[in-house]
mmCIF file of C-alpha atoms in Angstrom:
data_model
loop_
_atom_site.group_PDB
_atom_site.id
_atom_site.type_symbol
_atom_site.label_atom_id
_atom_site.label_comp_id
_atom_site.label_asym_id
_atom_site.label_seq_id
_atom_site.Cartn_x
_atom_site.Cartn_y
_atom_site.Cartn_z
ATOM 1 C CA MET A 71 211.597 238.454 193.561
ATOM 2 C CA SER A 72 211.532 238.256 196.420
ATOM 3 C CA THR A 73 213.493 242.033 198.565
ATOM 4 C CA GLN A 74 215.169 241.784 201.377
ATOM 5 C CA PRO A 75 215.544 245.020 204.200
ATOM 6 C CA ILE A 76 219.473 246.490 203.743
ATOM 7 C CA VAL A 77 219.567 246.689 207.422
ATOM 8 C CA ARG A 78 216.937 244.397 209.324
ATOM 9 C CA VAL A 79 215.749 245.721 213.399
ATOM 10 C CA SER A 80 217.103 242.959 214.602
ATOM 11 C CA GLN A 81 220.701 243.352 212.756
ATOM 12 C CA ARG A 82 223.754 243.371 215.401
ATOM 13 C CA VAL A 83 225.442 246.482 215.165
ATOM 14 C CA PRO A 84 228.616 245.438 212.191
ATOM 15 C CA GLU A 85 231.098 244.684 214.531
ATOM 16 C CA ASN A 86 233.928 244.716 212.039
ATOM 17 C CA GLN A 87 235.843 245.711 209.260
ATOM 18 C CA ARG A 88 234.119 242.672 206.944
ATOM 19 C CA ASP A 89 230.907 243.381 208.390
ATOM 20 C CA TRP A 90 231.039 246.638 207.650
ATOM 21 C CA GLU A 91 232.496 246.237 203.956
ATOM 22 C CA GLU A 92 229.495 243.857 203.784
ATOM 23 C CA PHE A 93 226.855 246.641 205.181
ATOM 24 C CA LEU A 94 228.358 249.136 202.696
ATOM 25 C CA ARG A 95 228.557 246.740 200.169
ATOM 26 C CA LYS A 96 224.554 246.222 200.015
ATOM 27 C CA LEU A 97 224.190 250.012 201.016
ATOM 28 C CA ASN A 98 225.923 251.163 197.873
ATOM 29 C CA THR A 99 223.646 249.014 195.564
ATOM 30 C CA ALA A 100 220.824 250.571 196.146
ATOM 31 C CA LEU A 101 222.255 254.364 196.546
ATOM 32 C CA ARG A 102 225.197 256.813 196.233
ATOM 33 C CA THR A 103 225.862 259.944 196.630
ATOM 34 C CA ASP A 104 226.841 263.248 194.312
ATOM 35 C CA GLY A 105 229.276 264.619 197.310
ATOM 36 C CA GLU A 106 225.401 266.349 199.167
ATOM 37 C CA ARG A 107 222.247 264.142 198.222
ATOM 38 C CA ALA A 108 221.769 260.419 197.837
ATOM 39 C CA VAL A 109 221.073 258.889 194.469
ATOM 40 C CA LEU A 110 219.732 256.288 193.115
ATOM 41 C CA GLY A 111 221.438 253.254 192.228
ATOM 42 C CA ALA A 112 221.328 251.688 188.496
ATOM 43 C CA LEU A 113 220.267 248.607 190.042
ATOM 44 C CA THR A 114 217.934 249.549 192.596
ATOM 45 C CA THR A 115 213.782 249.043 191.104
ATOM 46 C CA ILE A 116 210.626 248.965 192.494
ATOM 47 C CA ALA A 117 209.636 246.420 194.912
ATOM 48 C CA GLU A 118 208.908 243.464 193.403
ATOM 49 C CA ARG A 119 208.902 244.422 190.196
ATOM 50 C CA THR A 120 211.875 243.927 188.229
ATOM 51 C CA GLY A 121 211.636 246.403 184.564
ATOM 52 C CA THR A 122 212.837 249.941 184.335
ATOM 53 C CA ASP A 123 214.995 250.843 187.570
ATOM 54 C CA LEU A 124 213.894 253.557 190.081
ATOM 55 C CA GLY A 125 217.133 256.082 188.421
ATOM 56 C CA THR A 126 215.987 255.425 185.680
ATOM 57 C CA LEU A 127 212.067 256.050 186.255
ATOM 58 C CA ALA A 128 213.275 259.140 187.595
ATOM 59 C CA THR A 129 214.764 260.395 184.701
ATOM 60 C CA TYR A 130 211.518 260.006 183.318
ATOM 61 C CA LEU A 131 210.368 262.977 184.983
ATOM 62 C CA SER A 132 210.595 266.802 185.346
ATOM 63 C CA ASP A 133 212.270 268.579 188.294
ATOM 64 C CA ALA A 134 209.099 269.535 189.029
ATOM 65 C CA GLY A 135 207.558 266.076 188.736
ATOM 66 C CA ARG A 136 205.645 265.891 185.828
ATOM 67 C CA ALA A 137 205.910 263.454 183.029
ATOM 68 C CA THR A 138 209.035 264.739 180.432
ATOM 69 C CA ASP A 139 207.325 262.559 177.686
ATOM 70 C CA GLN A 140 205.104 260.556 176.413
ATOM 71 C CA ARG A 141 206.443 257.210 177.229
ATOM 72 C CA LEU A 142 204.463 257.691 180.453
ATOM 73 C CA LEU A 143 201.189 257.398 179.050
ATOM 74 C CA PRO A 144 199.458 253.870 178.170
ATOM 75 C CA MET A 145 199.931 252.798 174.767
ATOM 76 C CA VAL A 146 195.641 254.818 173.929
ATOM 77 C CA ASN A 147 196.520 257.269 175.922
ATOM 78 C CA PHE A 148 199.566 257.204 173.222
ATOM 79 C CA GLY A 149 197.937 256.886 171.041
ATOM 80 C CA ASN A 150 194.726 259.587 171.742
ATOM 81 C CA ILE A 151 191.851 257.443 172.665
ATOM 82 C CA SER A 152 191.435 257.783 176.312
ATOM 83 C CA SER A 153 188.363 255.548 176.221
ATOM 84 C CA VAL A 154 185.077 254.900 173.505
ATOM 85 C CA GLN A 155 181.360 255.374 174.105
ATOM 86 C CA SER A 156 179.176 252.382 172.516
ATOM 87 C CA VAL A 157 176.937 255.080 171.001
ATOM 88 C CA ASP A 158 176.422 258.895 170.959
ATOM 89 C CA PRO A 159 174.447 258.779 173.620
ATOM 90 C CA LEU A 160 173.048 262.637 173.324
ATOM 91 C CA THR A 161 170.140 263.733 172.266
ATOM 92 C CA ALA A 162 168.346 267.007 172.648
ATOM 93 C CA SER A 163 164.908 268.021 171.879
ATOM 94 C CA SER A 164 163.018 271.506 172.845
ATOM 95 C CA GLY A 165 158.974 272.745 172.880
ATOM 96 C CA ALA A 166 157.801 276.102 173.405
ATOM 97 C CA THR A 167 159.783 277.948 176.203
ATOM 98 C CA THR A 168 162.176 274.997 177.275
ATOM 99 C CA ALA A 169 164.623 272.397 175.987
ATOM 100 C CA ASP A 170 165.561 268.998 176.489
ATOM 101 C CA ILE A 171 168.399 266.416 177.011
ATOM 102 C CA THR A 172 168.464 262.766 176.791
ATOM 103 C CA VAL A 173 170.718 260.845 177.495
ATOM 104 C CA SER A 174 170.516 256.797 175.957
ATOM 105 C CA ALA A 175 171.589 253.969 177.314
ATOM 106 C CA HIS A 176 175.512 253.872 176.934
ATOM 107 C CA THR A 177 178.733 251.612 178.067
ATOM 108 C CA LEU A 178 182.121 253.089 178.414
ATOM 109 C CA HIS A 179 185.011 251.616 176.900
ATOM 110 C CA THR A 180 188.059 251.895 178.317
ATOM 111 C CA ASP A 181 191.256 249.844 178.742
ATOM 112 C CA PHE A 182 190.427 248.491 181.906
ATOM 113 C CA GLY A 183 186.996 247.645 181.459
ATOM 114 C CA ASN A 184 184.024 248.318 180.519
ATOM 115 C CA ILE A 185 181.322 250.320 182.554
ATOM 116 C CA ALA A 186 177.732 250.843 181.813
ATOM 117 C CA TYR A 187 175.428 253.766 182.484
ATOM 118 C CA ASN A 188 172.171 254.039 182.606
ATOM 119 C CA GLY A 189 169.697 256.118 180.459
ATOM 120 C CA GLY A 190 168.363 259.919 181.845
ATOM 121 C CA ALA A 191 167.966 263.027 181.023
ATOM 122 C CA VAL A 192 168.738 266.627 181.597
ATOM 123 C CA THR A 193 164.915 268.938 181.186
ATOM 124 C CA GLY A 194 164.160 272.488 181.940
ATOM 125 C CA LEU A 195 167.234 273.721 179.970
ATOM 126 C CA SER A 196 167.549 276.898 177.787
ATOM 127 C CA LEU A 197 166.679 277.456 173.649
ATOM 128 C CA ASN A 198 169.837 277.389 171.296
ATOM 129 C CA THR A 199 172.123 276.689 173.727
ATOM 130 C CA ARG A 200 175.007 274.721 173.745
ATOM 131 C CA TYR A 201 175.681 272.698 176.859
ATOM 132 C CA TYR A 202 177.726 270.303 178.311
ATOM 133 C CA VAL A 203 177.344 267.158 180.134
ATOM 134 C CA THR A 204 178.476 265.565 182.957
ATOM 135 C CA ALA A 205 178.121 262.417 185.485
ATOM 136 C CA SER A 206 179.454 262.281 188.321
ATOM 137 C CA ASP A 207 181.257 259.015 189.229
ATOM 138 C CA PRO A 208 184.171 259.354 191.149
ATOM 139 C CA ASN A 209 185.057 255.752 191.128
ATOM 140 C CA TYR A 210 183.757 254.441 188.221
ATOM 141 C CA ALA A 211 180.574 252.458 188.988
ATOM 142 C CA GLY A 212 178.332 253.643 186.194
ATOM 143 C CA GLY A 213 174.849 252.398 186.496
ATOM 144 C CA ALA A 214 171.976 255.406 187.458
ATOM 145 C CA VAL A 215 174.315 258.417 187.743
ATOM 146 C CA THR A 216 173.203 261.902 187.760
ATOM 147 C CA TYR A 217 174.098 263.354 184.038
ATOM 148 C CA THR A 218 174.150 267.719 184.536
ATOM 149 C CA ALA A 219 174.823 270.004 182.227
ATOM 150 C CA THR A 220 176.580 273.515 182.406
ATOM 151 C CA THR A 221 177.141 275.739 179.454
ATOM 152 C CA SER A 222 180.256 276.354 181.209
ATOM 153 C CA ARG A 223 183.241 274.893 179.599
ATOM 154 C CA PRO A 224 186.159 275.064 182.438
ATOM 155 C CA ASN A 225 183.401 273.381 184.457
ATOM 156 C CA VAL A 226 184.211 269.827 182.586
ATOM 157 C CA PRO A 227 187.712 269.517 184.010
ATOM 158 C CA ALA A 228 186.751 271.445 187.529
ATOM 159 C CA ASN A 229 186.384 267.910 189.266
ATOM 160 C CA SER A 230 188.306 264.991 188.313
ATOM 161 C CA GLY A 231 185.744 262.800 189.606
ATOM 162 C CA LEU A 232 183.209 263.988 186.838
ATOM 163 C CA TYR A 233 182.991 261.597 183.646
ATOM 164 C CA PHE A 234 182.892 263.756 180.378
ATOM 165 C CA VAL A 235 179.322 262.893 178.777
ATOM 166 C CA GLY A 236 179.649 265.291 175.724
ATOM 167 C CA THR A 237 178.411 268.301 174.349
ATOM 168 C CA ILE A 238 174.610 269.930 172.702
ATOM 169 C CA THR A 239 173.527 272.261 171.215
ATOM 170 C CA THR A 240 169.505 272.052 172.051
ATOM 171 C CA PRO A 241 167.009 273.506 169.506
ATOM 172 C CA ALA A 242 165.479 276.902 169.117
ATOM 173 C CA ALA A 243 162.287 276.425 169.730
ATOM 174 C CA ALA A 244 159.891 274.050 167.685
ATOM 175 C CA ASN A 245 156.835 276.007 165.297
ATOM 176 C CA THR A 246 155.429 275.724 162.455
ATOM 177 C CA VAL A 247 154.096 277.606 159.707
ATOM 178 C CA ASN A 248 151.894 277.787 157.030
ATOM 179 C CA ILE A 249 153.265 278.772 153.046
ATOM 180 C CA THR A 250 150.801 280.732 150.892
ATOM 181 C CA ALA A 251 153.012 280.718 148.110
ATOM 182 C CA ALA A 252 155.894 279.071 146.298
ATOM 183 C CA THR A 253 157.896 280.621 143.176
ATOM 184 C CA SER A 254 158.968 277.946 139.966
ATOM 185 C CA ALA A 255 162.599 279.069 140.589
ATOM 186 C CA ASN A 256 165.642 278.290 141.406
ATOM 187 C CA PRO A 257 165.974 278.369 144.442
ATOM 188 C CA PRO A 258 162.431 278.734 145.290
ATOM 189 C CA GLU A 259 161.285 281.250 147.074
ATOM 190 C CA PHE A 260 158.340 280.343 149.507
ATOM 191 C CA THR A 261 155.961 282.797 151.244
ATOM 192 C CA THR A 262 155.099 281.886 155.092
ATOM 193 C CA ALA A 263 151.476 282.992 155.966
ATOM 194 C CA THR A 264 152.756 284.745 159.296
ATOM 195 C CA ASN A 265 156.638 286.104 159.883
ATOM 196 C CA HIS A 266 158.464 283.233 160.491
ATOM 197 C CA GLY A 267 160.942 284.491 163.002
ATOM 198 C CA TRP A 268 164.239 282.008 162.354
ATOM 199 C CA SER A 269 167.471 283.043 160.663
ATOM 200 C CA THR A 270 169.600 281.454 157.411
ATOM 201 C CA ALA A 271 170.874 277.812 157.560
ATOM 202 C CA ASP A 272 167.972 276.509 160.228
ATOM 203 C CA ASN A 273 166.387 273.452 158.722
ATOM 204 C CA ALA A 274 162.923 273.334 157.730
ATOM 205 C CA LEU A 275 160.742 270.062 157.163
ATOM 206 C CA LEU A 276 158.858 270.818 154.710
ATOM 207 C CA ALA A 277 155.226 269.436 154.156
ATOM 208 C CA ALA A 278 151.679 268.924 152.432
ATOM 209 C CA LEU A 279 153.276 271.364 149.803
ATOM 210 C CA PRO A 280 150.933 270.990 146.066
ATOM 211 C CA GLY A 281 151.703 269.492 142.860
ATOM 212 C CA ASP A 282 155.696 269.028 142.160
ATOM 213 C CA PHE A 283 156.856 271.314 145.277
ATOM 214 C CA GLY A 284 155.154 268.212 147.467
ATOM 215 C CA THR A 285 157.094 265.620 144.891
ATOM 216 C CA ASN A 286 160.220 266.520 145.517
ATOM 217 C CA LEU A 287 159.870 268.392 148.418
ATOM 218 C CA ASN A 288 157.373 267.311 151.271
ATOM 219 C CA GLY A 289 159.192 265.484 154.181
ATOM 220 C CA THR A 290 162.329 266.827 153.434
ATOM 221 C CA THR A 291 164.291 268.950 155.619
ATOM 222 C CA GLN A 292 165.994 272.035 153.794
ATOM 223 C CA SER A 293 168.491 274.079 155.477
ATOM 224 C CA ILE A 294 167.111 277.333 154.700
ATOM 225 C CA THR A 295 168.208 281.338 153.423
ATOM 226 C CA VAL A 296 166.398 283.769 154.426
ATOM 227 C CA THR A 297 164.713 286.294 151.970
ATOM 228 C CA ALA A 298 162.394 288.525 154.516
ATOM 229 C CA PRO A 299 160.392 288.365 157.636
ATOM 230 C CA ASP A 300 157.652 286.219 155.802
ATOM 231 C CA LYS A 301 159.751 284.967 153.001
ATOM 232 C CA PHE A 302 162.857 281.879 153.035
ATOM 233 C CA THR A 303 164.555 279.809 150.195
ATOM 234 C CA VAL A 304 165.748 276.010 149.898
ATOM 235 C CA PRO A 305 168.504 275.156 148.072
ATOM 236 C CA VAL A 306 166.808 273.019 144.948
ATOM 237 C CA ASN A 307 166.343 273.397 141.575
ATOM 238 C CA ALA A 308 162.528 273.902 141.290
ATOM 239 C CA THR A 309 162.227 276.006 137.934
ATOM 240 C CA LEU A 310 161.085 272.912 136.155
ATOM 241 C CA TYR A 311 158.068 272.767 138.525
ATOM 242 C CA ALA A 312 154.400 273.372 137.963
ATOM 243 C CA ALA A 313 152.830 276.583 139.462
ATOM 244 C CA TYR A 314 152.773 276.359 143.222
ATOM 245 C CA THR A 315 148.492 275.881 144.074
ATOM 246 C CA THR A 316 147.732 276.524 147.580
ATOM 247 C CA GLY A 317 149.194 274.811 151.195
ATOM 248 C CA GLY A 318 152.212 273.407 153.266
ATOM 249 C CA THR A 319 153.752 273.676 156.084
ATOM 250 C CA ALA A 320 156.826 274.537 156.757
ATOM 251 C CA THR A 321 158.539 273.505 160.774
ATOM 252 C CA ARG A 322 162.112 274.487 162.312
ATOM 253 C CA VAL A 323 163.249 271.473 163.210
ATOM 254 C CA VAL A 324 165.936 270.611 165.885
ATOM 255 C CA VAL A 325 169.192 272.326 164.727
ATOM 256 C CA ASP A 326 171.782 269.571 166.389
ATOM 257 C CA THR A 327 170.221 266.708 167.604
ATOM 258 C CA THR A 328 174.295 264.673 166.781
ATOM 259 C CA PRO A 329 175.673 265.717 169.755
ATOM 260 C CA ASP A 330 179.360 268.423 169.225
ATOM 261 C CA PHE A 331 182.104 265.562 171.301
ATOM 262 C CA GLY A 332 181.051 262.840 173.057
ATOM 263 C CA GLY A 333 183.506 261.791 176.059
ATOM 264 C CA GLY A 334 185.462 258.976 174.211
ATOM 265 C CA ALA A 335 188.312 260.293 173.221
ATOM 266 C CA GLY A 336 191.008 262.376 173.046
ATOM 267 C CA GLY A 337 191.200 265.651 175.456
ATOM 268 C CA PHE A 338 189.849 268.124 172.783
ATOM 269 C CA ILE A 339 185.971 270.209 174.963
ATOM 270 C CA PRO A 340 184.242 272.635 172.115
ATOM 271 C CA MET B 236 151.547 243.140 182.613
ATOM 272 C CA SER B 237 151.753 246.192 184.593
ATOM 273 C CA VAL B 238 154.898 246.654 186.335
ATOM 274 C CA GLU B 239 155.433 249.499 189.813
ATOM 275 C CA VAL B 240 157.697 251.764 189.103
ATOM 276 C CA LYS B 241 158.959 253.982 192.172
ATOM 277 C CA LEU B 242 160.219 257.664 191.977
ATOM 278 C CA ARG B 243 162.020 259.574 194.923
ATOM 279 C CA ARG B 244 164.247 262.356 195.186
ATOM 280 C CA VAL B 245 168.068 261.728 194.376
ATOM 281 C CA PRO B 246 169.269 264.165 197.659
ATOM 282 C CA PRO B 247 171.489 266.388 196.626
ATOM 283 C CA GLU B 248 175.281 266.624 196.988
ATOM 284 C CA ASN B 249 175.264 269.340 198.649
ATOM 285 C CA GLU B 250 172.977 273.209 199.240
ATOM 286 C CA HIS B 251 174.520 274.854 195.397
ATOM 287 C CA GLU B 252 173.412 271.423 193.222
ATOM 288 C CA ALA B 253 170.257 271.560 195.627
ATOM 289 C CA GLN B 254 169.582 275.219 194.032
ATOM 290 C CA LYS B 255 170.273 274.321 190.573
ATOM 291 C CA TRP B 256 169.007 271.019 190.203
ATOM 292 C CA TYR B 257 166.130 268.463 190.940
ATOM 293 C CA VAL B 258 166.911 265.077 190.716
ATOM 294 C CA LEU B 259 164.060 262.648 190.082
ATOM 295 C CA GLU B 260 164.879 258.682 190.277
ATOM 296 C CA GLY B 261 162.077 256.260 188.226
ATOM 297 C CA TYR B 262 163.250 252.597 189.457
ATOM 298 C CA VAL B 263 161.829 249.138 189.828
ATOM 299 C CA ASP B 264 162.775 246.948 192.878
ATOM 300 C CA GLY B 265 164.854 244.599 192.023
ATOM 301 C CA TYR B 266 165.532 245.921 188.430
ATOM 302 C CA PRO B 267 168.815 247.926 188.390
ATOM 303 C CA ALA B 268 169.461 247.914 185.419
ATOM 304 C CA VAL B 269 166.337 249.533 184.296
ATOM 305 C CA THR B 270 166.667 253.007 186.912
ATOM 306 C CA LYS B 271 166.825 256.131 184.664
ATOM 307 C CA ARG B 272 167.224 259.877 186.849
ATOM 308 C CA ASP B 273 166.088 262.969 185.681
ATOM 309 C CA THR B 274 167.396 265.873 186.331
ATOM 310 C CA ILE B 275 165.230 268.840 185.958
ATOM 311 C CA ASN B 276 166.178 272.317 186.180
ATOM 312 C CA VAL B 277 165.221 274.491 189.394
ATOM 313 C CA ALA B 278 165.161 277.845 188.150
ATOM 314 C CA ALA B 279 162.284 275.919 185.208
ATOM 315 C CA LEU B 280 160.408 274.255 187.947
ATOM 316 C CA ALA B 281 160.004 277.830 189.648
ATOM 317 C CA SER B 282 159.187 279.957 186.222
ATOM 318 C CA GLY B 283 156.602 276.944 185.762
ATOM 319 C CA ALA B 284 157.666 276.136 182.290
ATOM 320 C CA VAL B 285 158.349 272.668 183.690
ATOM 321 C CA THR B 286 155.769 270.275 186.154
ATOM 322 C CA LEU B 287 157.267 268.022 188.568
ATOM 323 C CA ALA B 288 153.965 265.936 187.734
ATOM 324 C CA ASP B 289 154.544 265.815 183.716
ATOM 325 C CA ARG B 290 157.824 265.367 185.138
ATOM 326 C CA CYS B 291 156.751 262.404 187.573
ATOM 327 C CA ALA B 292 154.408 261.161 184.891
ATOM 328 C CA LYS B 293 157.236 260.932 181.295
ATOM 329 C CA MET B 294 159.646 259.005 184.507
ATOM 330 C CA ARG B 295 156.989 256.409 184.846
ATOM 331 C CA ALA B 296 156.290 256.054 181.440
ATOM 332 C CA ASP B 297 160.050 256.105 180.453
ATOM 333 C CA VAL B 298 160.643 253.145 183.647
ATOM 334 C CA ALA B 299 157.866 251.232 182.693
ATOM 335 C CA GLU B 300 158.924 251.430 178.634
ATOM 336 C CA TYR B 301 161.896 249.494 179.664
ATOM 337 C CA TYR B 302 161.110 247.785 182.406
ATOM 338 C CA ALA B 303 159.264 245.880 179.486
ATOM 339 C CA ARG B 304 162.266 246.047 176.983
ATOM 340 C CA PHE B 305 164.920 244.328 179.653
ATOM 341 C CA MET B 306 162.346 241.847 180.519
ATOM 342 C CA ALA B 307 161.561 240.892 176.620
ATOM 343 C CA LEU B 308 165.420 240.582 176.781
ATOM 344 C CA ALA B 309 165.384 238.013 179.550
ATOM 345 C CA ASP B 310 162.890 235.667 177.734
ATOM 346 C CA LEU B 311 164.973 235.435 174.347
ATOM 347 C CA GLN B 312 166.274 231.914 174.661
ATOM 348 C CA ASP B 313 168.699 232.214 171.537
ATOM 349 C CA PRO B 314 169.660 234.781 169.628
ATOM 350 C CA ASN B 315 169.561 232.699 166.628
ATOM 351 C CA ASP B 316 165.342 232.612 166.823
ATOM 352 C CA LEU B 317 165.707 236.274 166.554
#
């Protein structure tokens, strides 16, 4: 639909009653007044558009300019999904003193297309700390972006050009201790050669254990309960295991390699 | 097949960011899909917990691996051959 201006710059001034009536009729089609202010007429539309008229659209907005309800949102947003990532891109690992976050290459799927992001990393971070990973990409360009990590949750929405990749907690320092004793009990209690320094609910990878302990537990990761600085139990029933002899190790492993939340859905930031 | 992985420092967006992060980029000319960035905590570099030489070596290895995978994909003729 093409539109025409109500008054053309080159238009001559109405000269008679008929010209004025015609001019005012056109003007009243678009604008009315409540006595003090101009009010958009029911048939007023945005140029080149034939859908919702401006008057109706204006009723969807509050006096503060905010949307009065969710009908102004695209359906995908209304459904609480703004975008989804092709994979959970975050993993974390720790050395003795620092931790690294690795961001795998991934695609962000949106309602306007797909954005491919190259892999990257944020390194030299603190151990056992939750990080919020973002990248600056105000033009939705994707590619090789600079990922950064912050411990401050308010930083995530602080800049509208930020892509929120997700959150992840870096593991505690990796360390391995030797096992010197174990009980055939429910649950079995392991004794370590040195104080392990771990906490209840940490995860320990068991290896090189002897006999029934090895058959059932080697290669498994167990959530431990600390019973003493050099002892812990694991949640299995070992009452039928043959008595422990010698050997074995326990290694505290990554506490959380799964991102707590990706940038794919909704607006909730954990 | 060896590939020349190039490294450069990505200029920080501002002085505040420069105080926090050293952004290292590894790339291969003509293959933007294998470009990778490592955002290194400057405090960790200053403390010696992380060394730039180590990160550069890892970056070269990572990008070379990306490049090898990328080239392997490019050589695929037909998914039915997989």
